[in-house]
Amino acid sequence: MRLLPAVPRPLVRRISQRYIAGDRLGDATATVRALNEQAKLATIDVLGEEITNEEETHVIARAYEEVLSEIDRRHLISNVSVKPTALGLELDYSLCRQNLRRLVGFARARDNFVRVDMEDATTTDATLGLYGELRAEGFDNLGVVLQASLKRTVADVDALEALQPNVRLCKGIYVESPKIQYRDENAVRTSFVRSLAALFDAGCYVGIATHDDVLIAHAERLVHERGLTSDKYEFQMLLGVRPELGDKLVANYHKLRIYVPFGAYWYEYSLRRLQENPSVAGYIASDTMARVLHPRRNGN
Ligand code: FDA
């Protein structure tokens, strides 16, 4: 996993409140309730990325079961998103598969759905492997994520086509070697549009996860050209990022799902959001923030 630079926790907390529902499950369900009242769907993420032993993976898995039970009990419109490393991918593949299988089964019993987030490129093969194995076992309430910035993604779409996967397509947040990742913004966008078109052509359901106006315009064009209805796609955005754009999508009759993170491990998640957009640190000169957040930009 990529190391994040040290930024004081109180500072990160203050700047990043908009990205996190809160520390507790009740914070997340209250946020989802408010989103549902605005005709927005949600996906809840339990923040937990500092996993070092098996017991911690079980704690996270149980936390997800609580989330799914609460969604069910409160009749919320939300599924869950889970990071494979939070379920133990870096400790032991079979432990992760066991945790994920159990979670997906728990979700299926409640008529719900689990999205496996995609982490850095060292995890891509294993994550797609887990996805393929559980689909082969008959778990259809499971979705995966593809990152358009990775050069492999168009080939991954082809390889997955037969499974008709439910895919979240995003640019990808992790900085990888230029050997495997497009760095040029236009190349990333081209890969995104190409992958999206290929996924639609394969009949897949796609979660179009972006706040980029250019990509949203391309996506709307592809949806329109193909005459796709809301059973074939949804837009997805992160809590706190460009909410006015989300309102516009909903007003234009698109389905929109908001990614709602909560939990004790808010620090690492917030840091990644700030790395993406240091200018949100309004009261600090953004160049200072950028230097703190990107100390080794070219290192890898
Ligand atoms: P881009 O970064 O160009 O942003 C477009 C515009 O949105 C910016 O100009 C800015 O105005 C605004 N913006 C973007 N980020 C902002 C921020 N943090 N604060 C304020 N404004 C901001 N990645 C991954 O590797 N694995 C995953 O599983 C997921 N999952 C995921 C789920 C969902 C629902 C979303 C929306 C995104 C992800 N991502 C992800 C993150 C994704 O890969 C990507 O890093 C971000 O969405 C930013 O890329 P955009 O496409 O929004 O474009």
CSV table of C-alpha atoms and ligand atoms in Angstrom, one decimal:
chain,number,residue,atom,x,y,z
A,1,MET,CA,0.0,0.0,0.0
A,2,ARG,CA,1.3,3.5,-0.8
A,3,LEU,CA,2.6,5.4,2.2
A,4,LEU,CA,0.8,8.7,2.9
A,5,PRO,CA,2.7,11.7,4.2
A,6,ALA,CA,2.2,12.8,7.8
A,7,VAL,CA,-0.3,15.7,8.2
A,8,PRO,CA,-1.5,16.6,11.6
A,9,ARG,CA,-4.8,14.7,12.4
A,10,PRO,CA,-6.7,17.7,13.8
A,11,LEU,CA,-5.9,19.7,10.6
A,12,VAL,CA,-7.0,16.8,8.4
A,13,ARG,CA,-10.2,16.3,10.4
A,14,ARG,CA,-11.2,19.9,10.2
A,15,ILE,CA,-10.6,20.2,6.4
A,16,SER,CA,-12.2,16.8,5.6
A,17,GLN,CA,-15.4,16.9,7.5
A,18,ARG,CA,-17.3,17.2,4.3
A,19,TYR,CA,-16.0,13.8,3.0
A,20,ILE,CA,-16.9,11.7,6.0
A,21,ALA,CA,-20.3,11.0,7.5
A,22,GLY,CA,-18.8,10.6,11.0
A,23,ASP,CA,-17.2,8.1,13.3
A,24,ARG,CA,-20.3,6.0,14.0
A,25,LEU,CA,-22.8,3.9,12.1
A,26,GLY,CA,-25.6,6.3,13.2
A,27,ASP,CA,-23.8,9.1,11.4
A,28,ALA,CA,-23.7,7.1,8.2
A,29,THR,CA,-27.4,6.1,8.4
A,30,ALA,CA,-28.4,9.7,9.1
A,31,THR,CA,-26.4,10.8,6.1
A,32,VAL,CA,-27.9,8.1,3.9
A,33,ARG,CA,-31.4,9.0,5.1
A,34,ALA,CA,-30.8,12.6,4.1
A,35,LEU,CA,-29.5,11.6,0.7
A,36,ASN,CA,-32.4,9.2,0.1
A,37,GLU,CA,-34.8,12.1,0.8
A,38,GLN,CA,-33.0,14.0,-2.0
A,39,ALA,CA,-33.6,11.0,-4.3
A,40,LYS,CA,-30.0,9.9,-4.1
A,41,LEU,CA,-28.9,6.4,-3.4
A,42,ALA,CA,-25.9,5.5,-1.3
A,43,THR,CA,-23.1,3.0,-0.8
A,44,ILE,CA,-21.6,2.9,2.7
A,45,ASP,CA,-17.9,2.3,3.3
A,46,VAL,CA,-16.6,1.3,6.7
A,47,LEU,CA,-13.2,3.0,6.9
A,48,GLY,CA,-10.6,0.4,8.0
A,49,GLU,CA,-7.4,0.3,6.1
A,50,GLU,CA,-4.8,-0.3,8.8
A,51,ILE,CA,-5.4,-4.0,9.0
A,52,THR,CA,-2.5,-6.0,10.5
A,53,ASN,CA,-4.0,-9.2,11.8
A,54,GLU,CA,-6.8,-11.7,11.2
A,55,GLU,CA,-9.0,-10.5,14.1
A,56,GLU,CA,-9.1,-7.0,12.7
A,57,THR,CA,-10.5,-8.3,9.5
A,58,HIS,CA,-13.3,-10.0,11.4
A,59,VAL,CA,-14.0,-6.8,13.3
A,60,ILE,CA,-14.4,-5.0,9.9
A,61,ALA,CA,-16.5,-7.8,8.5
A,62,ARG,CA,-18.8,-7.7,11.5
A,63,ALA,CA,-19.1,-3.9,11.1
A,64,TYR,CA,-20.2,-4.4,7.6
A,65,GLU,CA,-22.9,-6.9,8.7
A,66,GLU,CA,-24.1,-4.3,11.2
A,67,VAL,CA,-24.3,-1.8,8.4
A,68,LEU,CA,-26.3,-4.2,6.2
A,69,SER,CA,-28.6,-5.0,9.1
A,70,GLU,CA,-29.2,-1.3,9.8
A,71,ILE,CA,-29.8,-0.5,6.1
A,72,ASP,CA,-32.4,-3.3,6.1
A,73,ARG,CA,-34.0,-2.3,9.4
A,74,ARG,CA,-34.3,1.4,8.5
A,75,HIS,CA,-35.4,0.7,4.9
A,76,LEU,CA,-32.5,2.8,3.5
A,77,ILE,CA,-31.6,2.7,-0.2
A,78,SER,CA,-27.9,1.8,0.1
A,79,ASN,CA,-25.5,-1.0,-0.6
A,80,VAL,CA,-22.0,-1.3,0.8
A,81,SER,CA,-18.5,-0.8,-0.6
A,82,VAL,CA,-15.6,-2.8,0.9
A,83,LYS,CA,-11.8,-2.7,0.4
A,84,PRO,CA,-10.3,-6.1,-0.1
A,85,THR,CA,-7.3,-5.2,2.1
A,86,ALA,CA,-9.8,-4.4,4.9
A,87,LEU,CA,-11.0,-8.0,4.7
A,88,GLY,CA,-7.4,-9.3,4.8
A,89,LEU,CA,-6.2,-9.4,1.2
A,90,GLU,CA,-2.6,-8.4,2.1
A,91,LEU,CA,-2.6,-11.0,4.9
A,92,ASP,CA,-3.9,-14.0,3.2
A,93,TYR,CA,-6.0,-14.4,0.0
A,94,SER,CA,-8.1,-17.2,1.3
A,95,LEU,CA,-8.9,-15.3,4.5
A,96,CYS,CA,-10.1,-12.4,2.4
A,97,ARG,CA,-12.2,-14.7,0.2
A,98,GLN,CA,-13.7,-16.3,3.3
A,99,ASN,CA,-14.6,-12.9,4.8
A,100,LEU,CA,-15.9,-11.6,1.5
A,101,ARG,CA,-18.0,-14.7,0.8
A,102,ARG,CA,-19.6,-14.5,4.2
A,103,LEU,CA,-20.4,-10.8,3.7
A,104,VAL,CA,-21.8,-11.3,0.2
A,105,GLY,CA,-24.0,-14.1,1.6
A,106,PHE,CA,-25.1,-11.9,4.4
A,107,ALA,CA,-26.0,-9.1,1.9
A,108,ARG,CA,-27.8,-11.6,-0.4
A,109,ALA,CA,-30.0,-12.7,2.5
A,110,ARG,CA,-31.1,-9.1,2.9
A,111,ASP,CA,-31.5,-8.5,-0.8
A,112,ASN,CA,-28.5,-6.2,-0.9
A,113,PHE,CA,-25.3,-5.8,-2.9
A,114,VAL,CA,-21.6,-5.6,-2.1
A,115,ARG,CA,-19.1,-3.6,-4.2
A,116,VAL,CA,-15.5,-4.5,-3.9
A,117,ASP,CA,-13.5,-1.3,-4.2
A,118,MET,CA,-10.3,-1.4,-6.2
A,119,GLU,CA,-7.1,-0.5,-4.5
A,120,ASP,CA,-3.5,0.0,-5.8
A,121,ALA,CA,-2.2,-2.0,-8.7
A,122,THR,CA,-0.5,-4.7,-6.5
A,123,THR,CA,-4.0,-5.8,-5.6
A,124,THR,CA,-5.8,-5.7,-9.1
A,125,ASP,CA,-5.2,-9.4,-10.1
A,126,ALA,CA,-6.2,-10.7,-6.7
A,127,THR,CA,-9.3,-8.5,-6.5
A,128,LEU,CA,-10.4,-9.6,-9.9
A,129,GLY,CA,-9.6,-13.2,-9.0
A,130,LEU,CA,-11.8,-12.9,-5.8
A,131,TYR,CA,-14.6,-11.4,-7.9
A,132,GLY,CA,-14.4,-14.2,-10.5
A,133,GLU,CA,-14.3,-16.9,-7.9
A,134,LEU,CA,-17.4,-15.7,-6.0
A,135,ARG,CA,-19.3,-15.1,-9.2
A,136,ALA,CA,-18.5,-18.7,-10.2
A,137,GLU,CA,-20.0,-19.8,-6.9
A,138,GLY,CA,-23.2,-18.0,-7.9
A,139,PHE,CA,-23.0,-14.7,-6.0
A,140,ASP,CA,-24.5,-12.3,-8.4
A,141,ASN,CA,-25.0,-9.5,-5.8
A,142,LEU,CA,-21.3,-8.6,-6.1
A,143,GLY,CA,-19.7,-5.8,-8.1
A,144,VAL,CA,-16.2,-4.8,-9.0
A,145,VAL,CA,-14.3,-1.6,-9.8
A,146,LEU,CA,-12.1,-0.8,-12.8
A,147,GLN,CA,-9.7,2.1,-13.0
A,148,ALA,CA,-9.5,3.8,-16.4
A,149,SER,CA,-6.1,5.2,-15.7
A,150,LEU,CA,-4.6,1.7,-15.7
A,151,LYS,CA,-3.5,0.7,-19.2
A,152,ARG,CA,-4.8,-2.9,-18.6
A,153,THR,CA,-8.4,-1.8,-18.1
A,154,VAL,CA,-9.7,-2.1,-21.6
A,155,ALA,CA,-8.3,-5.7,-21.7
A,156,ASP,CA,-9.9,-6.3,-18.3
A,157,VAL,CA,-13.3,-5.3,-19.7
A,158,ASP,CA,-12.8,-7.9,-22.5
A,159,ALA,CA,-11.8,-10.6,-20.0
A,160,LEU,CA,-14.7,-9.9,-17.7
A,161,GLU,CA,-17.3,-9.6,-20.5
A,162,ALA,CA,-18.7,-13.2,-20.2
A,163,LEU,CA,-19.6,-12.6,-16.6
A,164,GLN,CA,-21.6,-9.5,-17.5
A,165,PRO,CA,-20.2,-7.8,-14.4
A,166,ASN,CA,-21.7,-4.9,-12.5
A,167,VAL,CA,-18.8,-2.5,-12.7
A,168,ARG,CA,-18.0,0.8,-11.1
A,169,LEU,CA,-15.8,2.7,-13.6
A,170,CYS,CA,-13.5,5.4,-12.1
A,171,LYS,CA,-10.3,7.1,-13.1
A,172,GLY,CA,-8.3,5.5,-10.2
A,173,ILE,CA,-6.9,7.3,-7.3
A,174,TYR,CA,-3.6,5.5,-6.8
A,175,VAL,CA,-0.4,6.8,-8.4
A,176,GLU,CA,1.3,3.9,-10.2
A,177,SER,CA,4.3,3.5,-12.4
A,178,PRO,CA,3.9,5.2,-15.8
A,179,LYS,CA,4.6,1.8,-17.3
A,180,ILE,CA,1.2,0.6,-16.3
A,181,GLN,CA,-0.7,3.9,-15.8
A,182,TYR,CA,-1.7,6.8,-18.1
A,183,ARG,CA,-0.6,10.0,-16.5
A,184,ASP,CA,-1.9,12.4,-19.2
A,185,GLU,CA,-5.4,13.6,-18.3
A,186,ASN,CA,-6.6,13.2,-21.9
A,187,ALA,CA,-5.3,9.7,-22.1
A,188,VAL,CA,-7.1,8.8,-18.9
A,189,ARG,CA,-10.3,10.3,-20.2
A,190,THR,CA,-10.0,8.5,-23.6
A,191,SER,CA,-9.5,5.2,-21.7
A,192,PHE,CA,-12.5,6.0,-19.5
A,193,VAL,CA,-14.8,6.6,-22.5
A,194,ARG,CA,-13.5,3.6,-24.4
A,195,SER,CA,-14.0,1.3,-21.3
A,196,LEU,CA,-17.4,2.7,-20.7
A,197,ALA,CA,-18.5,2.1,-24.3
A,198,ALA,CA,-17.1,-1.4,-24.2
A,199,LEU,CA,-18.9,-2.1,-20.9
A,200,PHE,CA,-22.2,-0.9,-22.3
A,201,ASP,CA,-21.7,-2.9,-25.5
A,202,ALA,CA,-21.2,-6.0,-23.3
A,203,GLY,CA,-24.5,-5.3,-21.6
A,204,CYS,CA,-23.0,-4.6,-18.2
A,205,TYR,CA,-24.5,-2.4,-15.6
A,206,VAL,CA,-22.1,0.5,-15.0
A,207,GLY,CA,-21.6,2.8,-12.1
A,208,ILE,CA,-20.1,5.9,-13.7
A,209,ALA,CA,-18.0,7.2,-10.9
A,210,THR,CA,-16.7,10.7,-11.7
A,211,HIS,CA,-17.0,14.4,-11.0
A,212,ASP,CA,-15.4,15.3,-14.3
A,213,ASP,CA,-17.8,17.4,-16.5
A,214,VAL,CA,-16.1,16.2,-19.6
A,215,LEU,CA,-16.6,12.5,-18.7
A,216,ILE,CA,-20.2,13.1,-17.5
A,217,ALA,CA,-21.0,14.7,-20.9
A,218,HIS,CA,-19.5,11.7,-22.7
A,219,ALA,CA,-21.4,9.3,-20.5
A,220,GLU,CA,-24.6,11.1,-21.1
A,221,ARG,CA,-24.0,11.0,-24.9
A,222,LEU,CA,-23.3,7.2,-24.8
A,223,VAL,CA,-26.4,6.6,-22.7
A,224,HIS,CA,-28.5,8.7,-25.0
A,225,GLU,CA,-27.1,7.1,-28.2
A,226,ARG,CA,-27.7,3.6,-26.9
A,227,GLY,CA,-31.1,4.5,-25.5
A,228,LEU,CA,-30.1,3.1,-22.1
A,229,THR,CA,-32.5,3.2,-19.1
A,230,SER,CA,-31.7,3.4,-15.4
A,231,ASP,CA,-31.5,-0.4,-15.2
A,232,LYS,CA,-28.2,-0.2,-17.1
A,233,TYR,CA,-26.3,2.5,-15.4
A,234,GLU,CA,-26.0,5.0,-12.6
A,235,PHE,CA,-23.7,7.9,-11.8
A,236,GLN,CA,-21.7,7.8,-8.6
A,237,MET,CA,-20.0,10.5,-6.7
A,238,LEU,CA,-18.1,10.9,-3.4
A,239,LEU,CA,-19.8,12.5,-0.4
A,240,GLY,CA,-18.9,16.2,-0.2
A,241,VAL,CA,-17.5,16.4,-3.7
A,242,ARG,CA,-19.4,18.7,-6.2
A,243,PRO,CA,-22.8,18.1,-4.6
A,244,GLU,CA,-24.4,20.8,-6.9
A,245,LEU,CA,-23.3,18.6,-9.9
A,246,GLY,CA,-25.0,15.7,-8.3
A,247,ASP,CA,-28.2,17.7,-7.9
A,248,LYS,CA,-28.0,18.5,-11.6
A,249,LEU,CA,-27.7,14.8,-12.5
A,250,VAL,CA,-30.7,13.9,-10.4
A,251,ALA,CA,-32.7,16.8,-11.9
A,252,ASN,CA,-31.9,15.3,-15.3
A,253,TYR,CA,-33.5,12.0,-14.2
A,254,HIS,CA,-30.2,10.1,-13.8
A,255,LYS,CA,-29.8,7.7,-11.0
A,256,LEU,CA,-27.1,8.9,-8.6
A,257,ARG,CA,-25.3,7.0,-5.8
A,258,ILE,CA,-23.2,8.7,-3.2
A,259,TYR,CA,-20.2,7.0,-1.6
A,260,VAL,CA,-20.6,7.5,2.2
A,261,PRO,CA,-17.5,6.7,4.3
A,262,PHE,CA,-17.7,6.5,8.1
A,263,GLY,CA,-15.7,5.1,10.9
A,264,ALA,CA,-12.6,5.5,13.0
A,265,TYR,CA,-10.1,5.2,10.2
A,266,TRP,CA,-11.1,8.6,8.7
A,267,TYR,CA,-7.6,9.9,8.5
A,268,GLU,CA,-6.1,7.9,5.6
A,269,TYR,CA,-9.3,8.3,3.5
A,270,SER,CA,-9.3,12.0,4.1
A,271,LEU,CA,-5.7,12.4,3.2
A,272,ARG,CA,-6.3,10.7,-0.2
A,273,ARG,CA,-9.2,13.1,-0.9
A,274,LEU,CA,-7.0,16.1,0.0
A,275,GLN,CA,-4.2,14.7,-2.2
A,276,GLU,CA,-6.6,14.9,-5.0
A,277,ASN,CA,-7.6,18.4,-4.3
A,278,PRO,CA,-5.4,20.4,-2.0
A,279,SER,CA,-7.2,23.6,-2.8
A,280,VAL,CA,-10.1,22.6,-0.5
A,281,ALA,CA,-7.8,23.5,2.4
A,282,GLY,CA,-9.1,27.0,2.1
A,283,TYR,CA,-7.4,28.6,5.0
A,284,ILE,CA,-4.0,27.3,4.2
A,285,ALA,CA,-2.0,28.5,1.2
A,286,SER,CA,-2.7,25.6,-1.2
A,287,ASP,CA,0.9,25.5,-2.4
A,288,THR,CA,2.0,24.8,1.2
A,289,MET,CA,-0.6,22.0,1.4
A,290,ALA,CA,0.4,20.6,-1.9
A,291,ARG,CA,4.0,20.4,-0.7
A,292,VAL,CA,3.0,18.6,2.4
A,293,LEU,CA,0.7,16.2,0.5
A,294,HIS,CA,2.9,15.5,-2.5
A,295,PRO,CA,6.5,15.2,-1.1
A,296,ARG,CA,7.6,12.5,-3.7
A,297,ARG,CA,5.4,13.1,-6.7
A,298,ASN,CA,7.8,11.5,-9.2
A,299,GLY,CA,9.2,8.8,-7.0
A,300,ASN,CA,7.2,6.0,-8.5
B,1,FDA,P1,-11.1,14.7,-11.4
B,1,FDA,O1,-10.1,14.3,-10.4
B,1,FDA,O2,-10.6,15.4,-12.7
B,1,FDA,O3,-12.2,15.7,-10.8
B,1,FDA,C1,-13.1,16.4,-11.5
B,1,FDA,C2,-13.5,17.6,-10.7
B,1,FDA,O4,-14.1,17.2,-9.5
B,1,FDA,C3,-12.3,18.4,-10.2
B,1,FDA,O5,-11.9,19.4,-11.1
B,1,FDA,C4,-12.8,19.0,-8.9
B,1,FDA,O6,-13.6,20.2,-9.3
B,1,FDA,C5,-13.7,18.0,-8.4
B,1,FDA,N1,-13.1,17.1,-7.4
B,1,FDA,C6,-12.5,15.9,-7.6
B,1,FDA,N2,-12.0,15.4,-6.5
B,1,FDA,C7,-12.3,16.3,-5.5
B,1,FDA,C8,-12.1,16.4,-4.1
B,1,FDA,N3,-11.5,15.5,-3.5
B,1,FDA,N4,-12.5,17.5,-3.5
B,1,FDA,C9,-13.2,18.5,-4.1
B,1,FDA,N5,-13.4,18.5,-5.4
B,1,FDA,C10,-13.0,17.4,-6.1
B,1,FDA,N6,-10.7,5.2,-7.0
B,1,FDA,C11,-10.1,4.0,-6.9
B,1,FDA,O7,-8.9,3.9,-7.3
B,1,FDA,N7,-10.7,2.9,-6.5
B,1,FDA,C12,-12.1,2.9,-6.1
B,1,FDA,O8,-12.6,1.9,-5.8
B,1,FDA,C13,-12.7,4.1,-6.2
B,1,FDA,N8,-14.0,4.2,-5.9
B,1,FDA,C14,-14.7,5.4,-6.1
B,1,FDA,C15,-16.1,5.5,-5.9
B,1,FDA,C16,-16.8,6.6,-6.3
B,1,FDA,C17,-18.3,6.7,-6.1
B,1,FDA,C18,-16.1,7.7,-6.8
B,1,FDA,C19,-16.8,9.0,-7.3
B,1,FDA,C20,-14.7,7.7,-7.0
B,1,FDA,C21,-14.0,6.5,-6.7
B,1,FDA,N9,-12.7,6.5,-6.8
B,1,FDA,C22,-12.0,5.3,-6.7
B,1,FDA,C23,-11.9,7.7,-7.0
B,1,FDA,C24,-11.6,8.0,-8.5
B,1,FDA,O9,-10.8,7.0,-9.0
B,1,FDA,C25,-11.0,9.4,-8.7
B,1,FDA,O10,-9.8,9.5,-8.0
B,1,FDA,C26,-11.9,10.5,-8.2
B,1,FDA,O11,-13.2,10.3,-8.5
B,1,FDA,C27,-11.5,11.8,-8.9
B,1,FDA,O12,-11.6,11.7,-10.3
B,1,FDA,P2,-12.7,12.4,-11.2
B,1,FDA,O13,-13.1,11.4,-12.2
B,1,FDA,O14,-13.8,12.9,-10.3
B,1,FDA,O15,-12.0,13.5,-11.9
